[in-house]
mmCIF file of N, CA and C in Angstrom:
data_model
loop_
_atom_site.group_PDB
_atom_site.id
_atom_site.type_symbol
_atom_site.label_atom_id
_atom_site.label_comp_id
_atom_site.label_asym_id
_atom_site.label_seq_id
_atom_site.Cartn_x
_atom_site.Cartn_y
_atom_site.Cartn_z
ATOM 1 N N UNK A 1 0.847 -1.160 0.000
ATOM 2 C CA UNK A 1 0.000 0.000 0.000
ATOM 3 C C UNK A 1 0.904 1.238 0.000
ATOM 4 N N UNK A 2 0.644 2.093 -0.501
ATOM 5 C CA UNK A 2 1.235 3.592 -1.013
ATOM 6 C C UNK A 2 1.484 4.644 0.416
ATOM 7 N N UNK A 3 2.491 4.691 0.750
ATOM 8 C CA UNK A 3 2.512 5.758 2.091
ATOM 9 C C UNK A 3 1.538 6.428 2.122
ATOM 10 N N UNK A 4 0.833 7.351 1.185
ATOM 11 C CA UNK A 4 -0.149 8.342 1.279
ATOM 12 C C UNK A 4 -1.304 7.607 1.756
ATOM 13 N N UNK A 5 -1.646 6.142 1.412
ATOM 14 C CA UNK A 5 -3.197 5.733 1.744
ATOM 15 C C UNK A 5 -3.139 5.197 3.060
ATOM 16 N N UNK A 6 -1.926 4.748 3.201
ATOM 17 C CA UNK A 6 -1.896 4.268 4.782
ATOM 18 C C UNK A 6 -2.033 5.497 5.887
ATOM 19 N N UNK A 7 -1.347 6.558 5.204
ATOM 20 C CA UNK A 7 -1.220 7.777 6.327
ATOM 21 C C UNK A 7 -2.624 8.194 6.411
ATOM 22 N N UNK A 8 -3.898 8.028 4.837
ATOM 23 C CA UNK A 8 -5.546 8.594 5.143
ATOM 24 C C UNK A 8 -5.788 7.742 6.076
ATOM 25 N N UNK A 9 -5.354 6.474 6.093
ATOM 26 C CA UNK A 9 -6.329 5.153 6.602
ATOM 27 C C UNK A 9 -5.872 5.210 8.218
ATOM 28 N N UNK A 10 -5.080 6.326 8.330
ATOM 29 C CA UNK A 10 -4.734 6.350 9.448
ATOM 30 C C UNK A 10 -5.481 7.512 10.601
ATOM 31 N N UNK A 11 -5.888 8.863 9.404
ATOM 32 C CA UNK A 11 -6.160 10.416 9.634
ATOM 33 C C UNK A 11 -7.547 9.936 9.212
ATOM 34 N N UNK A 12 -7.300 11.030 8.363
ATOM 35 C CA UNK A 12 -8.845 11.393 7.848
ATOM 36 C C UNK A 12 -9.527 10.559 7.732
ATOM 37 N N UNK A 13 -9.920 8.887 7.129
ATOM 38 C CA UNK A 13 -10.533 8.335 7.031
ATOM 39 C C UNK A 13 -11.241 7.745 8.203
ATOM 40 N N UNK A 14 -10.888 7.528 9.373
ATOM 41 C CA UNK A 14 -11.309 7.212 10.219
ATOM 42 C C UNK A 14 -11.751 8.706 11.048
ATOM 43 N N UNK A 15 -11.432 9.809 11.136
ATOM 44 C CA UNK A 15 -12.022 11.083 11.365
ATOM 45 C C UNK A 15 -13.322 11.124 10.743
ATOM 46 N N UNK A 16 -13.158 10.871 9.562
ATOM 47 C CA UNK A 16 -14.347 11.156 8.864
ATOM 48 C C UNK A 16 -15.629 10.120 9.088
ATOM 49 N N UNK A 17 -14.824 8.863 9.449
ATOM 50 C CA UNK A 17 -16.199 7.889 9.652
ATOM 51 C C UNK A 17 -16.504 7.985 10.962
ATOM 52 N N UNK A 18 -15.853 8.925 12.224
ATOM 53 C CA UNK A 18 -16.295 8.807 13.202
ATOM 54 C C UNK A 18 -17.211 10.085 13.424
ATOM 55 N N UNK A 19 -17.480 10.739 12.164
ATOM 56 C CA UNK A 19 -17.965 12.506 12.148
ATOM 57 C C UNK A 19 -17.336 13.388 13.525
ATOM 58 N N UNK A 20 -15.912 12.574 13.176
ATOM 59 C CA UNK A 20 -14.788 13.774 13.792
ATOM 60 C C UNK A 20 -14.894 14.641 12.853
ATOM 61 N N UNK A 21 -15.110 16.555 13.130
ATOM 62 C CA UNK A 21 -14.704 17.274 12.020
ATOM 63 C C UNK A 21 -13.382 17.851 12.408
ATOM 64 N N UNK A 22 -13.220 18.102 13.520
ATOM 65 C CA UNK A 22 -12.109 19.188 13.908
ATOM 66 C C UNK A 22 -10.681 18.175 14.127
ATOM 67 N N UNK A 23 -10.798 17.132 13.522
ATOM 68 C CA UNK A 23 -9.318 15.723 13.596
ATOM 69 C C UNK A 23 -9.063 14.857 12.173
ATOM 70 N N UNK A 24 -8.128 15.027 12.376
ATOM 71 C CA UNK A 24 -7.735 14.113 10.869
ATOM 72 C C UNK A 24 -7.089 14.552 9.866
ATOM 73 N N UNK A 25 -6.745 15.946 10.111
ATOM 74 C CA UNK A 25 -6.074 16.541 8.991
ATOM 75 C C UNK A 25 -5.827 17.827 9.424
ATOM 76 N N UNK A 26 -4.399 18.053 9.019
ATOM 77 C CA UNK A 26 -3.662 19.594 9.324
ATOM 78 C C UNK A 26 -4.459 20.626 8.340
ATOM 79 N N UNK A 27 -5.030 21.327 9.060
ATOM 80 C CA UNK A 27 -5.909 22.607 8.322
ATOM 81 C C UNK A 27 -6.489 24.028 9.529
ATOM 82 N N UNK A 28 -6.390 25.177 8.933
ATOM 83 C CA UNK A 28 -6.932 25.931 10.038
ATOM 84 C C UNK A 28 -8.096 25.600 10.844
ATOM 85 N N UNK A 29 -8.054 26.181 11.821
ATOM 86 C CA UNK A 29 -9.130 25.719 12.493
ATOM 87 C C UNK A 29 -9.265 24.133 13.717
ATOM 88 N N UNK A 30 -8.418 23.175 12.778
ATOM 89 C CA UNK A 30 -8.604 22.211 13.266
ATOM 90 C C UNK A 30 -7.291 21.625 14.180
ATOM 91 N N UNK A 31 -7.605 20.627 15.193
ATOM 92 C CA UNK A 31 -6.398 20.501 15.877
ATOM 93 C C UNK A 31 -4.933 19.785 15.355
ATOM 94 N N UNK A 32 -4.072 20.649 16.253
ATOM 95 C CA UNK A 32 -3.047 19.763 15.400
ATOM 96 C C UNK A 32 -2.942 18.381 16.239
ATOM 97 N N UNK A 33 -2.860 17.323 15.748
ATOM 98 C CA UNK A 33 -2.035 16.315 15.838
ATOM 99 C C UNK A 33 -1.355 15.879 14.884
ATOM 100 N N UNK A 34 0.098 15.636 15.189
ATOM 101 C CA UNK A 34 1.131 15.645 14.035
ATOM 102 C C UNK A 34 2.012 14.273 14.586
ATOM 103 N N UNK A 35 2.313 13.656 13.756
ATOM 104 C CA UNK A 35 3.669 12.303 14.019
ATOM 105 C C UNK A 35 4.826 12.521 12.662
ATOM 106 N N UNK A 36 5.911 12.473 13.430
ATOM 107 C CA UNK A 36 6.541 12.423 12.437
ATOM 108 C C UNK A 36 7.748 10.950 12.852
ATOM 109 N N UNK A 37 7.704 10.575 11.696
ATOM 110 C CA UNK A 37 8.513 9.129 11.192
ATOM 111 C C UNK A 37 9.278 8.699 10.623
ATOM 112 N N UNK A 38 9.883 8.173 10.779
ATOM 113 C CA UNK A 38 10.915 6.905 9.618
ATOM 114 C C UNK A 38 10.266 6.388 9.125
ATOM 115 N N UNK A 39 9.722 6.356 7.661
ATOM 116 C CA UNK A 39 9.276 4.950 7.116
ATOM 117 C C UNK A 39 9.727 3.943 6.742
ATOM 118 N N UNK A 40 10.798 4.080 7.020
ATOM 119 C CA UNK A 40 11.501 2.942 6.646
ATOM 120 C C UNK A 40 12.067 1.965 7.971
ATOM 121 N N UNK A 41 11.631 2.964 9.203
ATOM 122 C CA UNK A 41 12.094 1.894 10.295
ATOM 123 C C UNK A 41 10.902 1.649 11.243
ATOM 124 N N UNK A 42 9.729 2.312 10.848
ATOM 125 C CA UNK A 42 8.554 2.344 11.529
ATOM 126 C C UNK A 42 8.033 0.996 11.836
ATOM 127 N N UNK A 43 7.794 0.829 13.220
ATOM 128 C CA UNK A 43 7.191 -1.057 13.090
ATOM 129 C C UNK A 43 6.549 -1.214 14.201
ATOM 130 N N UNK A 44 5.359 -1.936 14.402
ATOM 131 C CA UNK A 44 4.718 -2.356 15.616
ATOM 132 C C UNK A 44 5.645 -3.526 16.250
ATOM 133 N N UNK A 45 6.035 -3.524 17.676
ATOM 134 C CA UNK A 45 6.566 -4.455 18.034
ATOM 135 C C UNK A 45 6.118 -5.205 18.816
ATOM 136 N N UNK A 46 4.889 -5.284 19.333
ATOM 137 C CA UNK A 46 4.065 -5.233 20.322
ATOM 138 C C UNK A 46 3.642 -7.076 19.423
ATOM 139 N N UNK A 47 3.421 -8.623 20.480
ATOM 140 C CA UNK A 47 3.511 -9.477 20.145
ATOM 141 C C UNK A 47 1.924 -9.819 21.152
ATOM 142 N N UNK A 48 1.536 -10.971 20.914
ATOM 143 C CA UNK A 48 0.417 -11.362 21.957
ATOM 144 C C UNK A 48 1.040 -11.754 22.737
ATOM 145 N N UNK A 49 2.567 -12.820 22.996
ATOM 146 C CA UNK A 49 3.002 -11.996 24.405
ATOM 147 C C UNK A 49 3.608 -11.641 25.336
ATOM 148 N N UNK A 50 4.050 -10.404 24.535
ATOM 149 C CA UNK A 50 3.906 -9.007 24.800
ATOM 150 C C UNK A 50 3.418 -7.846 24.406
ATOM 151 N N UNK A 51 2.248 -7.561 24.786
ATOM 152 C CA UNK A 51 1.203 -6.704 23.811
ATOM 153 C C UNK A 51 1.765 -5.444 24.403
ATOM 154 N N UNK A 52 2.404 -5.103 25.521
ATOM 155 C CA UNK A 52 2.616 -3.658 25.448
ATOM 156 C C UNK A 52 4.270 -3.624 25.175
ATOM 157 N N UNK A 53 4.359 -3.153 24.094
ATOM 158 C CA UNK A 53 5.687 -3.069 23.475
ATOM 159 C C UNK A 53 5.435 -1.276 22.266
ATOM 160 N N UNK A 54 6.352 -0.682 22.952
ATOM 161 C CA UNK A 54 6.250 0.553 21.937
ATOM 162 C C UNK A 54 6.378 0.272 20.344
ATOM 163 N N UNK A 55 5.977 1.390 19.581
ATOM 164 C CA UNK A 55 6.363 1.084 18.356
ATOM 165 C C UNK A 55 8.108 1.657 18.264
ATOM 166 N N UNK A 56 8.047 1.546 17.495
ATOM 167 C CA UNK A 56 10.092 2.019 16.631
ATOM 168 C C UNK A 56 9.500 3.019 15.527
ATOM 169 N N UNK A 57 10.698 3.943 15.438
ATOM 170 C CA UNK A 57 10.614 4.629 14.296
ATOM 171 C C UNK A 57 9.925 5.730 14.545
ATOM 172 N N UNK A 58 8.966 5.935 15.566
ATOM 173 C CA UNK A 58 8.845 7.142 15.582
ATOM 174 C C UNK A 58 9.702 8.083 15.949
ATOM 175 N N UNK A 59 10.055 9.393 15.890
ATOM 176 C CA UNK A 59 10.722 10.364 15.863
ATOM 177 C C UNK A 59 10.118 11.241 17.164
ATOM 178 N N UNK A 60 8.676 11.892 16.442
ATOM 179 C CA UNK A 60 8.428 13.229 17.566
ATOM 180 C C UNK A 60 6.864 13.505 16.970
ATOM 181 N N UNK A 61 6.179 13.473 18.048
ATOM 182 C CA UNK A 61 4.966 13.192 18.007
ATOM 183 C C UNK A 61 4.326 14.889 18.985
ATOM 184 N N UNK A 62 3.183 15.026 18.343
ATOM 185 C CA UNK A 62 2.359 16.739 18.569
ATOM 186 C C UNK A 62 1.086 16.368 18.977
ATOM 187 N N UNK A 63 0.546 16.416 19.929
ATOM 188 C CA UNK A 63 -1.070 16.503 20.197
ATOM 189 C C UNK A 63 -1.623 17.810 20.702
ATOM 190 N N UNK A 64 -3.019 17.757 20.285
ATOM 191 C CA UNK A 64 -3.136 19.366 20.370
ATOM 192 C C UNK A 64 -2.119 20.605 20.881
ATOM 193 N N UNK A 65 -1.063 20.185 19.280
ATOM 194 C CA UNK A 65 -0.071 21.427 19.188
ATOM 195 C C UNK A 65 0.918 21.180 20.345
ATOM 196 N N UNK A 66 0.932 20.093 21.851
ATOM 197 C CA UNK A 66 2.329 20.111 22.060
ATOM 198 C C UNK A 66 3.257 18.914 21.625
ATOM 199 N N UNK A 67 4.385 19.045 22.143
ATOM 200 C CA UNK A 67 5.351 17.803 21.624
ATOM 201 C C UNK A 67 5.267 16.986 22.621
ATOM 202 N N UNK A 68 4.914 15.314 22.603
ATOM 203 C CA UNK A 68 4.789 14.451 23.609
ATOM 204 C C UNK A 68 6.199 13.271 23.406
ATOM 205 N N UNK A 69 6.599 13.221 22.160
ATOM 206 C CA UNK A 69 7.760 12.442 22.000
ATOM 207 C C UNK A 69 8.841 13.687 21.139
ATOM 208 N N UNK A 70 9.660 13.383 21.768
ATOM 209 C CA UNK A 70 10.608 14.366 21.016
ATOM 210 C C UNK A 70 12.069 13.333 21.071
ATOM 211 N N UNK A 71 12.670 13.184 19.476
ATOM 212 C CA UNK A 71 13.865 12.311 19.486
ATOM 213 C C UNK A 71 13.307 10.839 20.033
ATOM 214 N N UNK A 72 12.201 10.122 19.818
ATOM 215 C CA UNK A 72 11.451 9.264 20.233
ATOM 216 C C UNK A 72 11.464 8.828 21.519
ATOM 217 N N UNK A 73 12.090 10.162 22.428
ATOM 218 C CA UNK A 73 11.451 9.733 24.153
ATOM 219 C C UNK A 73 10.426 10.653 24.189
ATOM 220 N N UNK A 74 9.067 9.655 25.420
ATOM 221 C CA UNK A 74 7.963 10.850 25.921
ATOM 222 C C UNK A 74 9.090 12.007 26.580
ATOM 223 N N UNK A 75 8.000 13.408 26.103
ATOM 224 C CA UNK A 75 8.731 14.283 27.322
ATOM 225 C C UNK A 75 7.688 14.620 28.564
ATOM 226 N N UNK A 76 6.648 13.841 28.669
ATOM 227 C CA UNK A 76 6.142 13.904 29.829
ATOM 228 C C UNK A 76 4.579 14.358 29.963
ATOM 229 N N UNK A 77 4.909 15.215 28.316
ATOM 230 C CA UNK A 77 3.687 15.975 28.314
ATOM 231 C C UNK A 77 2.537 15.343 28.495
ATOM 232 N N UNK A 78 1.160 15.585 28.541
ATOM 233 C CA UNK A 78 -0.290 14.612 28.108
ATOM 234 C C UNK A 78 -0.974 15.241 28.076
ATOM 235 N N UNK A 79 -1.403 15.894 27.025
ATOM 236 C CA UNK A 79 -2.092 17.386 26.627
ATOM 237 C C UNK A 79 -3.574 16.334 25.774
ATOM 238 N N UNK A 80 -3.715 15.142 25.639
ATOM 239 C CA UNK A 80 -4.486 14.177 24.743
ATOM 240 C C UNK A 80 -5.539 14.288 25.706
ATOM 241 N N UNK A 81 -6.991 13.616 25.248
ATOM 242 C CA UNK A 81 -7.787 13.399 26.022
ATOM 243 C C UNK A 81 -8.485 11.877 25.444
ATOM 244 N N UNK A 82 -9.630 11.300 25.707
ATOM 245 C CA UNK A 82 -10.285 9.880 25.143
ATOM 246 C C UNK A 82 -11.451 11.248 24.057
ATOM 247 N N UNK A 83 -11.284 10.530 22.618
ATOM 248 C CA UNK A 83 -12.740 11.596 21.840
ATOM 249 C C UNK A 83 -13.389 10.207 21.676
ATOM 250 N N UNK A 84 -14.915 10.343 21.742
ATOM 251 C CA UNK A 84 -15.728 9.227 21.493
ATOM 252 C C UNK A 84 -16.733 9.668 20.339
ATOM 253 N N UNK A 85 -16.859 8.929 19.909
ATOM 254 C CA UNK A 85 -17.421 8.974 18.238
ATOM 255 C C UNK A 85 -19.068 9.232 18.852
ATOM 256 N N UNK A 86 -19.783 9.040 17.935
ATOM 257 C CA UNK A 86 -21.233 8.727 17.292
ATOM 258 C C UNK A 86 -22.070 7.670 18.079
ATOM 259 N N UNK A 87 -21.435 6.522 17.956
ATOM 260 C CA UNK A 87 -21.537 5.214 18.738
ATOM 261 C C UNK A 87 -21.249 4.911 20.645
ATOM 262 N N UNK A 88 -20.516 5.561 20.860
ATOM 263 C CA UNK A 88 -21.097 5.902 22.428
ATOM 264 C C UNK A 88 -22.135 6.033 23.029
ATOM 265 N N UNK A 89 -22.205 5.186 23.826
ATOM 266 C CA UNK A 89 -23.138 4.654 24.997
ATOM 267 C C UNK A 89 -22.904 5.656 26.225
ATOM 268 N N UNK A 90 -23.670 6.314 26.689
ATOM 269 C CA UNK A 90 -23.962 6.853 28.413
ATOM 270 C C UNK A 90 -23.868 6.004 29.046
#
């Protein structure tokens, strides 16, 4: 699959099916969340078991606009919150 469709299938497409409007894509108005990567060393490492295993390859990661991985350590930040779609239950 083509970097670009994996990166929608990652953003927008699932923004869009969750009628997230303000997520999924760098544009005014809307929030930033940004990752930036190696694609070429990017990899889930995480096994059944060991399911909590970080990924690799990331670099430096942005949620609403701050930096939470920088040089691929957390810096502590947690500026994120849980967003729940459409399908949520009370």
């Amino acid at each position: 699959m083509p970097l670009e469709e994996a990166v929608r299938k990652l953003t927008s497409l699932p923004a869009d099916n969750l009628h997230i409007r303000d997520r999924g894509r760098l544009a005014p108005g809307k929030f930033a969340d940004v990752v930036i990567f190696d694609p070429k060393t990017i990899a889930d490492r995480a096994t059944y078991e060991q399911p909590h295993q970080y990924a690799v390859g990331m670099r430096h990661v942005f949620v609403n606009g701050q930096q939470v991985l920088k040089d691929g350590e957390h810096t502590g930040t947690k500026p994120g919150r849980a967003l729940w779609g459409p399908g949520k239950k009370n």
